[in-house]
Amino acid sequence: MFVKMKQRYLICLLTAWLGCESCTTGKLSPVDYVDPFIGTGFHGHTYPGATVPFGAVQLSPDTRAGNWDACSGYHYDDTSLKGFSHTHLSGTGCIDLGDVLFRPTTQEPDLTDEKALYRPAAFSHRDEKASAGYYSVVLKDEGIKAELTATARVGMHRYTFPLGKPTVVIIDLAHLLDNERIYEAVLEQTAVNEITGMRRTRGWTDNQYVYFAARFSKPFRTVVLVQDGKPVSVGTKSEGTHLQAVLTFDTEDKEPVVAKVGLSLVSVENARANLEHEVKGFDFDAVCAAARKEWERVLSSIVVEGGSADEQRNFYTAMYHAMVVPNTVSDVNGEYRRHNMQIGQLPKGKVHYSTFSLWDTFRAWNPLMTLIDTTLVNDMIHSFLDIYDASGELPIWPLSAGETETMIGYHAVSVIADAYLKGIRGFDVEKALEAMMVSSEKNKKGSDYYIKYGFIPSNIKKESVSCLLEFAYDDWCIARMAQEMGRKDIYEKYIERSQNYIHVFDGGSGFFRGKRMDGNWETPFNPFEVGRAYTEATAWQYRFFVPHDVNGMVQLFGGKGDFIAALDSIFTADSKVEGELSDITADRAICPRK
């Protein structure tokens, strides 16, 4: 029975790759175990579409918008899709991106309906396939097969339309995944088979620029630009905030419509340059094969021997998800948009990155990268330091060319110190130390109180306990790097600050607790309840967060025996979380808007 089940699983696994024949070799390797559908259900917030490691493009279907489970644009419970947009977040608790949506259709668009130029397309998971660098789906009511693949800066579509039906592709710059503001947008026909454009939005962060150049394998039969739901009567260019383009094609040759779309945060010219550099022709299968090959290369950095097929699938899919972010935001010519909105220029061979979810990654993901990709680590730190130059502070949670200011701590210092202490030093270490110290003095979530009083008053600042504990750890990171650099004065200052955790430990309860400005503990206290003193946690989650001074923490608990007993109590304590907070109790998240 077990052998038969295993054989069926392997057959299904191999079948998943058949949508892009040149992407398969017939022999299982790490890339064959990747299942991009893992995480797309419940509250996983991942997307199944096509991307390459750390790419600027995440070309994926959008099935919903406007609720917490729309963070990635896709949810496995859905049975219809709006289209395929080129940028997506993976695994976050906030919604953004979903830029430049393409919708293939056989429906004649209703140009008199200002509210709905097109309808959602029904699909079934039976007609979906996804692998690393490839996605396909059949839009069953219209008989269209849509296939997606990508390079670092280019998304590629292949649409196979049924014979005898209208062949239409809609480009929708009004499409959003959340209630964002579109400041400006442009659509322009620039050749018989090319459409370019841009939009600038305010969402999770402000001033998000996206430029694109889309080139098709066939000339347009007709082009209709639509502004505010109405056709533009003259011209080949439209400007506004609610823009769409309706493109039609002749398909008498029975060939699919292939589109390649270059992206840039800088300019249409750069988007076109990215397109021409990374995809020379319209060979979809060749691009798909290259994407698979790149995934195979990076996933093979860790080779697992033994284990079941399911275990390998879980492992390599987790590896895959660990390599879809951070995202490239520089162009092939080295230009990129800085946090002050100026255009920067990188030395040849360097890459600028964004989408650093540092609060989520500093504990495990960043240390993993120091073991498997030191080039990436150096480029990330160069990106950190450029953000510091442009904004005056190291990044906290940057997206695109802006800062979301989401989550707590100043954990870029942890990433930099970890790299330096492991001998990864391909950056200006003196400047890095300066940036670390400056950032530690200006965090908006309580660093002023933390420095002056040694704690953050819980009746004045939210997340006071979590911020203090993480500030203390970050200060220890600064101290250790300064010590290694021979900067004794800096070491002594920050090693002392790293002991601030003792000021919020309550020996009576054995927990870190919120302390008011008058020195009294916040009451009532329930260690199982989500409270304002903690970040997406209860007191239990932060009970042992002193990773930099375990011996000191042991003494706070009364010695080794009492500390071990406290650790053991994790296995007997009630696991129920009381109260409501979206990211840990699955209620709707409210993300900050700048």
Coordinates of C-alpha atoms in Angstrom, one line a residue:
M1 CA 0.0 0.0 0.0
F2 CA 2.8 2.4 0.9
V3 CA 4.7 1.7 -2.3
K4 CA 1.6 2.3 -4.4
M5 CA 0.9 5.6 -2.6
K6 CA 4.5 6.7 -3.1
Q7 CA 4.3 5.8 -6.8
R8 CA 1.1 7.8 -7.2
Y9 CA 2.7 10.8 -5.5
L10 CA 5.7 10.7 -7.7
I11 CA 3.6 10.5 -10.8
C12 CA 1.5 13.5 -9.7
L13 CA 4.7 15.4 -8.9
L14 CA 6.2 14.7 -12.4
T15 CA 2.9 15.5 -14.1
A16 CA 2.9 19.0 -12.5
W17 CA 5.8 20.0 -14.8
L18 CA 4.4 18.9 -18.1
G19 CA 2.8 22.3 -18.9
C20 CA 6.3 23.5 -19.8
E21 CA 8.1 20.6 -21.4
S22 CA 11.4 22.2 -21.8
C23 CA 11.4 22.9 -18.0
T24 CA 11.7 19.2 -17.2
T25 CA 14.6 16.8 -17.5
G26 CA 12.9 13.6 -16.4
K27 CA 15.1 13.3 -13.3
L28 CA 14.1 14.5 -9.9
S29 CA 16.3 17.2 -8.4
P30 CA 15.6 19.7 -5.6
V31 CA 13.6 21.9 -7.9
D32 CA 11.2 19.1 -8.7
Y33 CA 10.0 18.9 -5.1
V34 CA 8.9 22.6 -5.1
D35 CA 5.2 23.0 -4.7
P36 CA 4.3 26.7 -5.1
F37 CA 0.7 26.0 -3.9
I38 CA 1.9 25.3 -0.4
G39 CA 1.0 28.3 1.7
T40 CA -1.7 29.7 -0.7
G41 CA -4.5 28.5 1.6
F42 CA -5.6 29.3 5.1
H43 CA -3.6 32.4 6.2
G44 CA -0.3 31.5 4.5
H45 CA -0.4 34.5 2.1
T46 CA 1.9 33.0 -0.6
Y47 CA 1.4 33.1 -4.3
P48 CA 1.7 30.3 -6.9
G49 CA 2.9 32.4 -9.8
A50 CA 6.2 32.6 -11.7
T51 CA 9.3 34.2 -10.3
V52 CA 13.1 33.6 -10.1
P53 CA 15.3 33.9 -7.1
F54 CA 15.2 37.4 -5.6
G55 CA 13.6 38.7 -8.8
A56 CA 11.8 42.0 -9.3
V57 CA 8.9 40.2 -11.0
Q58 CA 6.4 38.0 -9.3
L59 CA 3.9 37.2 -12.1
S60 CA 0.9 35.6 -10.6
P61 CA -2.9 35.4 -10.7
D62 CA -5.0 37.8 -8.5
T63 CA -8.1 36.1 -7.2
R64 CA -9.2 38.6 -4.5
A65 CA -8.6 42.1 -3.1
G66 CA -9.4 44.2 -0.1
N67 CA -9.2 41.6 2.7
W68 CA -6.4 40.2 4.9
D69 CA -6.1 37.0 2.8
A70 CA -5.4 39.1 -0.3
C71 CA -1.9 39.9 0.9
S72 CA -0.4 37.9 -2.0
G73 CA -3.3 38.5 -4.4
Y74 CA -4.2 34.8 -4.4
H75 CA -6.1 32.5 -2.2
Y76 CA -6.6 28.8 -2.8
D77 CA -10.3 28.9 -1.7
D78 CA -11.1 31.1 -4.7
T79 CA -12.6 29.9 -8.0
S80 CA -12.2 32.9 -10.1
L81 CA -9.4 35.3 -11.0
K82 CA -9.2 38.9 -12.1
G83 CA -6.1 38.5 -14.1
F84 CA -2.3 38.3 -13.8
S85 CA -0.3 41.1 -12.2
H86 CA 3.5 41.4 -12.1
T87 CA 4.4 42.2 -8.5
H88 CA 3.4 40.4 -5.3
L89 CA 4.3 40.0 -1.7
S90 CA 4.9 36.6 -0.1
G91 CA 4.0 35.6 3.4
T92 CA 3.3 39.1 4.7
G93 CA 0.5 40.3 7.0
C94 CA -0.1 43.5 4.9
I95 CA -1.4 44.0 1.4
D96 CA 0.3 45.8 -1.4
L97 CA 1.6 45.6 -5.0
G98 CA -0.4 43.8 -7.7
D99 CA 1.0 46.1 -10.3
V100 CA 0.2 46.0 -14.1
L101 CA -2.5 43.4 -14.4
F102 CA -3.0 41.5 -17.7
R103 CA -6.4 39.9 -18.4
P104 CA -6.7 37.7 -21.5
T105 CA -10.3 37.2 -22.6
T106 CA -12.6 36.2 -25.4
Q107 CA -15.3 38.5 -24.0
E108 CA -16.0 41.6 -26.1
P109 CA -15.3 44.4 -23.5
D110 CA -18.3 46.5 -22.6
L111 CA -16.9 50.0 -23.2
T112 CA -20.2 51.5 -22.1
D113 CA -19.9 50.0 -18.6
E114 CA -17.8 52.4 -16.5
K115 CA -17.7 50.1 -13.5
A116 CA -16.6 46.8 -15.1
L117 CA -14.6 46.6 -18.3
Y118 CA -14.3 42.8 -17.8
R119 CA -15.6 40.1 -15.5
P120 CA -13.6 37.7 -13.3
A121 CA -12.6 34.4 -15.0
A122 CA -13.7 31.1 -13.6
F123 CA -11.1 28.4 -13.1
S124 CA -10.6 25.1 -11.4
H125 CA -7.5 23.8 -9.5
R126 CA -7.7 20.8 -11.7
D127 CA -6.7 23.1 -14.5
E128 CA -3.8 24.7 -12.6
K129 CA -0.2 23.8 -12.6
A130 CA 2.7 25.5 -10.9
S131 CA 6.4 24.8 -10.5
A132 CA 9.5 26.9 -9.7
G133 CA 9.4 29.6 -12.4
Y134 CA 6.2 28.4 -14.2
Y135 CA 2.4 28.7 -13.7
S136 CA -0.5 27.8 -15.9
V137 CA -4.3 27.8 -15.7
V138 CA -7.2 27.3 -18.1
L139 CA -9.9 29.9 -17.9
K140 CA -12.6 27.3 -18.4
D141 CA -15.6 29.4 -19.5
E142 CA -13.5 31.1 -22.2
G143 CA -11.3 28.2 -23.2
I144 CA -8.0 30.2 -22.8
K145 CA -4.8 28.6 -21.5
A146 CA -2.7 31.1 -19.7
E147 CA 1.0 30.3 -19.0
L148 CA 3.4 32.5 -17.0
T149 CA 7.2 32.5 -16.6
A150 CA 9.8 35.1 -15.6
T151 CA 13.3 36.4 -15.5
A152 CA 14.7 38.8 -12.9
R153 CA 13.0 41.9 -14.4
V154 CA 10.7 40.5 -17.1
G155 CA 7.4 38.7 -16.9
M156 CA 6.4 36.5 -19.8
H157 CA 2.9 35.4 -20.7
R158 CA 1.7 32.8 -23.3
Y159 CA -2.0 32.9 -24.0
T160 CA -3.5 30.1 -26.2
F161 CA -7.0 31.3 -27.4
P162 CA -9.7 29.1 -28.8
L163 CA -10.3 29.4 -32.6
G164 CA -13.1 31.5 -33.9
K165 CA -13.4 33.7 -30.7
P166 CA -12.3 37.3 -30.1
T167 CA -8.6 37.5 -29.0
V168 CA -8.4 40.3 -26.4
V169 CA -5.8 41.3 -23.8
I170 CA -6.7 44.0 -21.3
I171 CA -4.0 45.9 -19.5
D172 CA -5.4 47.3 -16.2
L173 CA -3.4 50.0 -14.4
A174 CA -6.5 50.7 -12.2
H175 CA -6.3 47.3 -10.6
L176 CA -5.3 47.3 -6.9
L177 CA -5.2 44.7 -4.2
D178 CA -6.1 47.1 -1.4
N179 CA -7.6 50.5 -0.9
E180 CA -4.6 52.4 -2.2
R181 CA -4.3 55.8 -3.9
I182 CA -3.2 56.1 -7.4
Y183 CA -1.4 59.5 -7.8
E184 CA -0.8 59.2 -11.5
A185 CA -0.7 56.7 -14.4
V186 CA 0.3 56.7 -18.1
L187 CA -0.5 54.3 -20.9
E188 CA 0.9 54.7 -24.4
Q189 CA 1.1 52.7 -27.6
T190 CA 4.8 53.1 -28.7
A191 CA 4.9 50.6 -31.6
V192 CA 2.6 48.3 -33.6
N193 CA 3.2 45.6 -30.9
E194 CA 4.3 47.6 -27.8
I195 CA 2.5 49.3 -25.0
T196 CA 4.4 51.2 -22.2
G197 CA 3.3 52.9 -19.1
M198 CA 3.7 53.7 -15.4
R199 CA 1.8 54.4 -12.2
R200 CA 2.7 55.9 -8.9
T201 CA 0.7 54.8 -5.8
R202 CA 0.4 55.3 -2.1
G203 CA -0.2 52.0 -0.2
W204 CA 1.7 50.4 2.5
T205 CA 4.4 52.9 1.7
D206 CA 4.2 56.1 -0.3
N207 CA 5.5 57.0 -3.8
Q208 CA 5.7 53.5 -5.3
Y209 CA 6.8 53.9 -8.9
V210 CA 6.3 51.1 -11.4
Y211 CA 7.2 51.6 -15.1
F212 CA 6.7 48.9 -17.7
A213 CA 7.3 48.1 -21.4
A214 CA 5.1 45.3 -22.8
R215 CA 6.0 43.8 -26.2
F216 CA 3.8 41.2 -28.0
S217 CA 4.6 38.5 -30.5
K218 CA 1.8 39.8 -32.8
P219 CA 0.9 43.3 -34.0
F220 CA -2.2 44.8 -32.5
R221 CA -5.3 44.6 -34.6
T222 CA -6.9 47.4 -32.5
V223 CA -5.9 49.4 -29.5
V224 CA -8.4 51.2 -27.3
L225 CA -7.2 53.3 -24.4
V226 CA -9.8 53.7 -21.6
Q227 CA -9.7 56.5 -19.0
D228 CA -12.1 56.6 -16.1
G229 CA -14.2 53.8 -17.7
K230 CA -14.6 55.7 -21.0
P231 CA -12.7 55.1 -24.3
V232 CA -10.2 57.8 -25.2
S233 CA -11.4 59.2 -28.5
V234 CA -8.1 60.3 -30.0
G235 CA -4.3 59.7 -29.6
T236 CA -2.1 56.9 -28.6
K237 CA -1.4 58.1 -25.1
S238 CA -3.6 58.5 -22.0
E239 CA -2.8 60.0 -18.6
G240 CA -4.8 59.9 -15.5
T241 CA -5.5 57.8 -12.4
H242 CA -7.8 55.1 -13.7
L243 CA -6.4 53.7 -17.0
Q244 CA -6.8 50.6 -19.0
A245 CA -6.0 49.4 -22.5
V246 CA -8.0 47.0 -24.6
L247 CA -5.8 45.2 -27.2
T248 CA -7.1 42.8 -29.9
F249 CA -5.1 40.4 -32.1
D250 CA -5.6 38.3 -35.2
T251 CA -5.0 34.6 -34.5
E252 CA -5.7 33.1 -37.9
D253 CA -2.2 31.6 -37.8
K254 CA -3.4 29.6 -34.7
E255 CA -0.3 30.7 -32.8
P256 CA -0.6 31.8 -29.2
V257 CA -0.2 35.4 -28.1
V258 CA 3.1 35.8 -26.3
A259 CA 3.8 39.0 -24.2
K260 CA 7.0 40.0 -22.5
V261 CA 6.8 42.8 -19.9
G262 CA 9.9 44.5 -18.5
L263 CA 9.6 46.4 -15.2
S264 CA 11.6 49.2 -13.6
L265 CA 11.2 51.7 -10.7
V266 CA 13.1 54.3 -12.7
S267 CA 11.8 54.8 -16.2
V268 CA 10.0 53.3 -19.2
E269 CA 13.4 53.4 -21.0
N270 CA 14.9 51.3 -18.3
A271 CA 12.0 48.9 -18.4
R272 CA 12.5 48.5 -22.1
A273 CA 16.3 48.0 -21.6
N274 CA 15.6 45.3 -19.0
L275 CA 13.2 43.6 -21.4
E276 CA 15.7 43.7 -24.3
H277 CA 18.6 42.5 -22.2
E278 CA 16.9 39.6 -20.5
V279 CA 14.5 38.3 -23.2
K280 CA 15.7 38.5 -26.7
G281 CA 12.8 37.0 -28.6
F282 CA 9.5 35.3 -27.8
D283 CA 10.7 31.8 -26.9
F284 CA 8.5 31.2 -23.9
D285 CA 9.9 27.7 -23.3
A286 CA 13.5 28.9 -23.4
V287 CA 12.7 31.5 -20.7
C288 CA 10.9 28.9 -18.6
A289 CA 13.8 26.5 -18.9
A290 CA 16.2 29.2 -17.8
A291 CA 14.1 30.0 -14.8
R292 CA 14.0 26.4 -13.8
K293 CA 17.7 26.1 -14.2
E294 CA 18.3 29.1 -12.0
W295 CA 16.0 27.6 -9.3
E296 CA 17.8 24.3 -9.6
R297 CA 21.2 26.1 -9.0
V298 CA 20.1 28.0 -5.9
L299 CA 18.1 25.1 -4.4
S300 CA 21.0 22.7 -4.8
S301 CA 23.0 24.8 -2.3
I302 CA 21.6 22.4 0.3
V303 CA 21.3 18.8 -0.7
V304 CA 19.0 16.5 1.4
E305 CA 19.6 12.8 1.4
G306 CA 17.0 10.4 2.6
G307 CA 13.6 11.3 3.9
S308 CA 10.2 10.8 2.3
A309 CA 9.0 12.5 -0.8
D310 CA 6.7 14.6 1.3
E311 CA 9.5 15.6 3.6
Q312 CA 11.7 16.7 0.6
R313 CA 8.7 18.5 -0.8
N314 CA 8.3 20.5 2.4
F315 CA 12.0 21.2 2.7
Y316 CA 12.6 22.4 -0.8
T317 CA 9.3 24.4 -1.0
A318 CA 10.4 26.1 2.2
M319 CA 13.8 26.8 0.6
Y320 CA 12.0 28.2 -2.5
H321 CA 9.9 30.5 -0.3
A322 CA 13.1 31.6 1.4
M323 CA 14.5 32.8 -1.9
V324 CA 11.6 34.8 -3.4
V325 CA 12.5 37.8 -1.3
P326 CA 14.2 40.2 -0.9
N327 CA 13.6 41.6 -4.4
T328 CA 15.8 43.2 -7.0
V329 CA 14.9 46.8 -7.5
S330 CA 17.9 47.9 -9.7
D331 CA 17.9 47.8 -13.5
V332 CA 20.4 46.1 -15.8
N333 CA 22.2 49.4 -16.3
G334 CA 22.7 49.7 -12.5
E335 CA 20.1 52.5 -11.9
Y336 CA 17.7 52.3 -9.1
R337 CA 15.3 54.6 -7.2
R338 CA 16.6 55.7 -3.8
H339 CA 14.6 56.4 -0.6
N340 CA 14.8 60.1 -1.3
M341 CA 13.3 59.5 -4.8
Q342 CA 16.6 60.4 -6.5
I343 CA 18.1 57.9 -9.0
G344 CA 21.2 56.1 -7.9
Q345 CA 23.9 54.3 -9.9
L346 CA 25.5 51.0 -8.9
P347 CA 28.9 49.8 -9.8
K348 CA 28.8 47.1 -12.5
G349 CA 27.8 43.7 -11.2
K350 CA 26.1 45.0 -8.1
V351 CA 22.4 44.6 -7.3
H352 CA 20.1 46.8 -5.1
Y353 CA 17.5 45.1 -3.0
S354 CA 14.3 45.9 -1.2
T355 CA 11.4 44.1 0.6
F356 CA 13.4 43.4 3.8
S357 CA 11.0 42.0 6.4
L358 CA 13.7 42.3 9.0
W359 CA 11.7 41.7 12.1
D360 CA 10.6 38.4 10.6
T361 CA 14.0 37.4 9.2
F362 CA 16.8 38.5 11.6
R363 CA 16.5 35.4 13.8
A364 CA 16.9 32.6 11.2
W365 CA 16.7 33.6 7.5
N366 CA 19.5 36.2 7.6
P367 CA 21.9 33.8 9.4
L368 CA 21.0 31.1 6.8
M369 CA 22.0 33.5 4.0
T370 CA 25.4 34.0 5.6
L371 CA 26.0 30.3 5.2
I372 CA 24.8 29.8 1.6
D373 CA 25.0 33.2 -0.2
T374 CA 27.6 35.7 1.0
T375 CA 27.3 37.7 -2.3
L376 CA 23.7 38.4 -1.5
V377 CA 24.6 39.3 2.1
N378 CA 27.1 41.9 1.0
D379 CA 24.7 43.3 -1.6
M380 CA 21.9 43.5 1.0
I381 CA 24.2 45.4 3.4
H382 CA 25.2 47.8 0.6
S383 CA 21.4 48.3 0.1
F384 CA 21.0 49.0 3.8
L385 CA 23.7 51.6 3.8
D386 CA 22.4 53.3 0.7
I387 CA 19.0 53.6 2.5
Y388 CA 20.8 55.1 5.5
D389 CA 22.5 57.6 3.2
A390 CA 19.2 58.6 1.6
S391 CA 16.9 58.6 4.7
G392 CA 19.2 59.0 7.7
E393 CA 18.3 55.6 9.2
L394 CA 18.9 51.9 8.5
P395 CA 15.8 50.1 7.1
I396 CA 13.2 48.6 9.3
W397 CA 10.7 47.2 6.7
P398 CA 11.4 48.8 3.3
L399 CA 9.3 48.1 0.3
S400 CA 9.9 49.4 -3.2
A401 CA 11.8 52.7 -2.7
G402 CA 10.2 53.5 0.6
E403 CA 10.0 52.6 4.3
T404 CA 6.8 51.1 5.7
E405 CA 8.0 51.7 9.3
T406 CA 6.2 48.4 10.2
M407 CA 7.3 46.2 13.1
I408 CA 9.9 46.9 15.8
G409 CA 13.6 47.0 16.6
Y410 CA 16.4 48.2 14.4
H411 CA 17.4 44.7 13.2
A412 CA 19.5 45.7 10.3
V413 CA 22.2 46.1 12.9
S414 CA 21.8 42.4 13.8
V415 CA 22.2 41.4 10.1
I416 CA 25.3 43.7 9.7
A417 CA 27.0 42.5 12.9
D418 CA 26.3 38.8 12.1
A419 CA 27.9 39.2 8.7
Y420 CA 30.9 41.1 10.1
L421 CA 31.6 38.6 12.9
K422 CA 31.5 35.8 10.4
G423 CA 34.1 37.5 8.2
I424 CA 31.7 38.8 5.5
R425 CA 33.0 42.3 5.2
G426 CA 32.6 43.4 1.6
F427 CA 31.2 46.8 2.7
D428 CA 32.4 49.9 4.4
V429 CA 32.5 48.7 8.0
E430 CA 33.2 52.1 9.6
K431 CA 30.2 53.6 7.8
A432 CA 28.1 50.5 8.9
L433 CA 29.0 51.0 12.5
E434 CA 28.1 54.7 12.3
A435 CA 24.8 53.8 10.7
M436 CA 24.1 51.2 13.4
M437 CA 24.7 53.7 16.2
V438 CA 22.7 56.5 14.6
S439 CA 19.7 54.2 13.9
S440 CA 19.8 53.0 17.6
E441 CA 19.3 56.6 18.8
K442 CA 16.3 57.6 16.6
N443 CA 13.9 54.6 16.5
K444 CA 10.4 56.1 16.7
K445 CA 9.0 53.4 18.9
G446 CA 10.6 54.5 22.2
S447 CA 14.3 54.7 21.8
D448 CA 14.3 58.1 23.6
Y449 CA 12.7 56.7 26.7
Y450 CA 14.8 53.5 26.5
I451 CA 18.0 55.5 26.4
K452 CA 17.0 58.0 29.1
Y453 CA 15.3 55.7 31.6
G454 CA 16.4 52.2 30.7
F455 CA 12.8 51.2 29.9
I456 CA 9.9 52.3 27.8
P457 CA 6.8 53.4 29.8
S458 CA 3.9 51.1 28.9
N459 CA 1.3 53.8 29.6
I460 CA 3.0 56.1 27.0
K461 CA 4.2 53.7 24.2
K462 CA 2.6 50.6 22.7
E463 CA 4.7 47.4 22.4
S464 CA 6.9 48.7 25.2
V465 CA 8.2 45.3 26.4
S466 CA 8.8 43.8 23.0
C467 CA 10.6 47.0 21.8
L468 CA 12.8 47.1 24.9
L469 CA 13.8 43.4 24.7
E470 CA 14.6 43.7 21.0
F471 CA 16.4 47.0 21.4
A472 CA 18.6 45.4 24.1
Y473 CA 19.5 42.6 21.7
D474 CA 20.3 45.0 18.9
D475 CA 22.5 47.0 21.2
W476 CA 24.4 43.9 22.1
C477 CA 25.0 43.3 18.3
I478 CA 26.4 46.8 18.1
A479 CA 28.6 46.2 21.1
R480 CA 30.0 42.9 19.7
M481 CA 30.8 44.5 16.3
A482 CA 32.5 47.5 18.0
Q483 CA 34.5 45.1 20.3
E484 CA 35.7 43.2 17.3
M485 CA 36.7 46.5 15.6
G486 CA 38.7 47.5 18.7
R487 CA 36.2 50.4 19.6
K488 CA 36.2 49.9 23.3
D489 CA 34.2 53.1 24.1
I490 CA 31.4 52.1 21.8
Y491 CA 31.5 48.5 23.1
E492 CA 31.1 49.7 26.8
K493 CA 28.2 52.0 26.0
Y494 CA 26.2 49.5 24.1
I495 CA 27.0 46.4 26.3
E496 CA 25.6 48.4 29.2
R497 CA 22.5 49.3 27.3
S498 CA 22.0 45.7 26.3
Q499 CA 21.3 45.0 30.0
N500 CA 18.2 47.1 30.0
Y501 CA 16.1 43.9 29.8
I502 CA 16.4 43.5 33.6
H503 CA 14.3 46.6 34.2
V504 CA 11.1 45.0 32.9
F505 CA 11.5 41.5 34.5
D506 CA 9.0 40.8 37.2
G507 CA 10.5 38.3 39.6
G508 CA 7.1 37.6 41.2
S509 CA 5.4 36.3 38.0
G510 CA 8.6 35.3 36.1
F511 CA 7.6 37.3 33.1
F512 CA 8.8 40.5 31.3
R513 CA 6.0 42.9 32.0
G514 CA 4.9 46.4 31.0
K515 CA 6.1 49.1 33.4
R516 CA 4.4 52.4 33.8
M517 CA 6.2 55.8 33.9
D518 CA 5.8 55.8 37.7
G519 CA 7.7 52.5 38.0
N520 CA 4.7 50.4 38.8
W521 CA 3.7 47.3 36.7
E522 CA 0.8 47.4 34.4
T523 CA -2.3 45.7 35.9
P524 CA -4.1 43.5 35.5
F525 CA -1.6 41.1 34.1
N526 CA -2.5 37.9 32.1
P527 CA 0.4 36.2 30.4
F528 CA -1.9 34.4 28.0
E529 CA -3.5 37.6 26.7
V530 CA -2.5 39.7 23.7
G531 CA -1.7 43.1 25.1
R532 CA -0.5 46.5 24.1
A533 CA 2.9 45.9 25.7
Y534 CA 3.8 43.1 23.3
T535 CA 4.2 42.8 19.5
E536 CA 2.0 40.2 17.9
A537 CA 2.5 38.1 21.1
T538 CA 1.7 37.4 24.7
A539 CA 4.0 37.6 27.6
W540 CA 4.7 33.9 27.0
Q541 CA 6.2 34.5 23.6
Y542 CA 8.7 37.0 25.0
R543 CA 9.3 35.2 28.3
F544 CA 12.8 34.0 27.2
F545 CA 13.8 36.7 24.6
V546 CA 17.3 37.5 25.9
P547 CA 19.3 35.6 23.3
H548 CA 22.4 37.7 24.0
D549 CA 22.6 37.1 27.7
V550 CA 21.2 33.7 28.7
N551 CA 23.3 33.5 31.9
G552 CA 21.9 36.8 33.0
M553 CA 18.4 35.7 32.3
V554 CA 18.9 32.5 34.2
Q555 CA 19.9 34.5 37.3
L556 CA 16.7 36.6 37.0
F557 CA 14.7 33.4 37.2
G558 CA 16.5 32.5 40.4
G559 CA 19.1 30.1 39.1
K560 CA 19.5 27.1 36.8
G561 CA 16.9 24.9 38.4
D562 CA 14.2 27.5 38.4
F563 CA 15.0 28.5 34.9
I564 CA 14.8 24.9 33.6
A565 CA 11.4 24.5 35.4
A566 CA 10.2 27.7 33.6
L567 CA 11.3 26.2 30.3
D568 CA 9.6 22.9 31.1
S569 CA 6.4 24.7 31.9
I570 CA 6.0 25.6 28.2
F571 CA 4.9 22.0 27.6
T572 CA 2.2 22.1 30.3
A573 CA 0.9 25.6 30.1
D574 CA -2.4 26.3 28.3
S575 CA -1.7 27.1 24.6
K576 CA -4.9 29.2 24.2
V577 CA -4.3 32.8 23.3
E578 CA -6.8 35.2 24.8
G579 CA -7.8 38.4 23.1
E580 CA -7.6 39.3 19.4
L581 CA -4.7 40.2 17.2
S582 CA -4.8 39.5 13.5
D583 CA -1.4 38.0 12.8
I584 CA -1.7 35.5 15.6
T585 CA -5.4 35.0 16.0
A586 CA -6.2 35.2 12.3
D587 CA -8.5 38.3 12.5
R588 CA -8.1 41.1 9.9
A589 CA -4.8 42.9 10.0
I590 CA -4.8 46.7 9.9
C591 CA -1.5 47.8 8.3
P592 CA -0.1 51.3 8.7
R593 CA -0.5 53.7 5.9
K594 CA 1.9 56.6 5.6

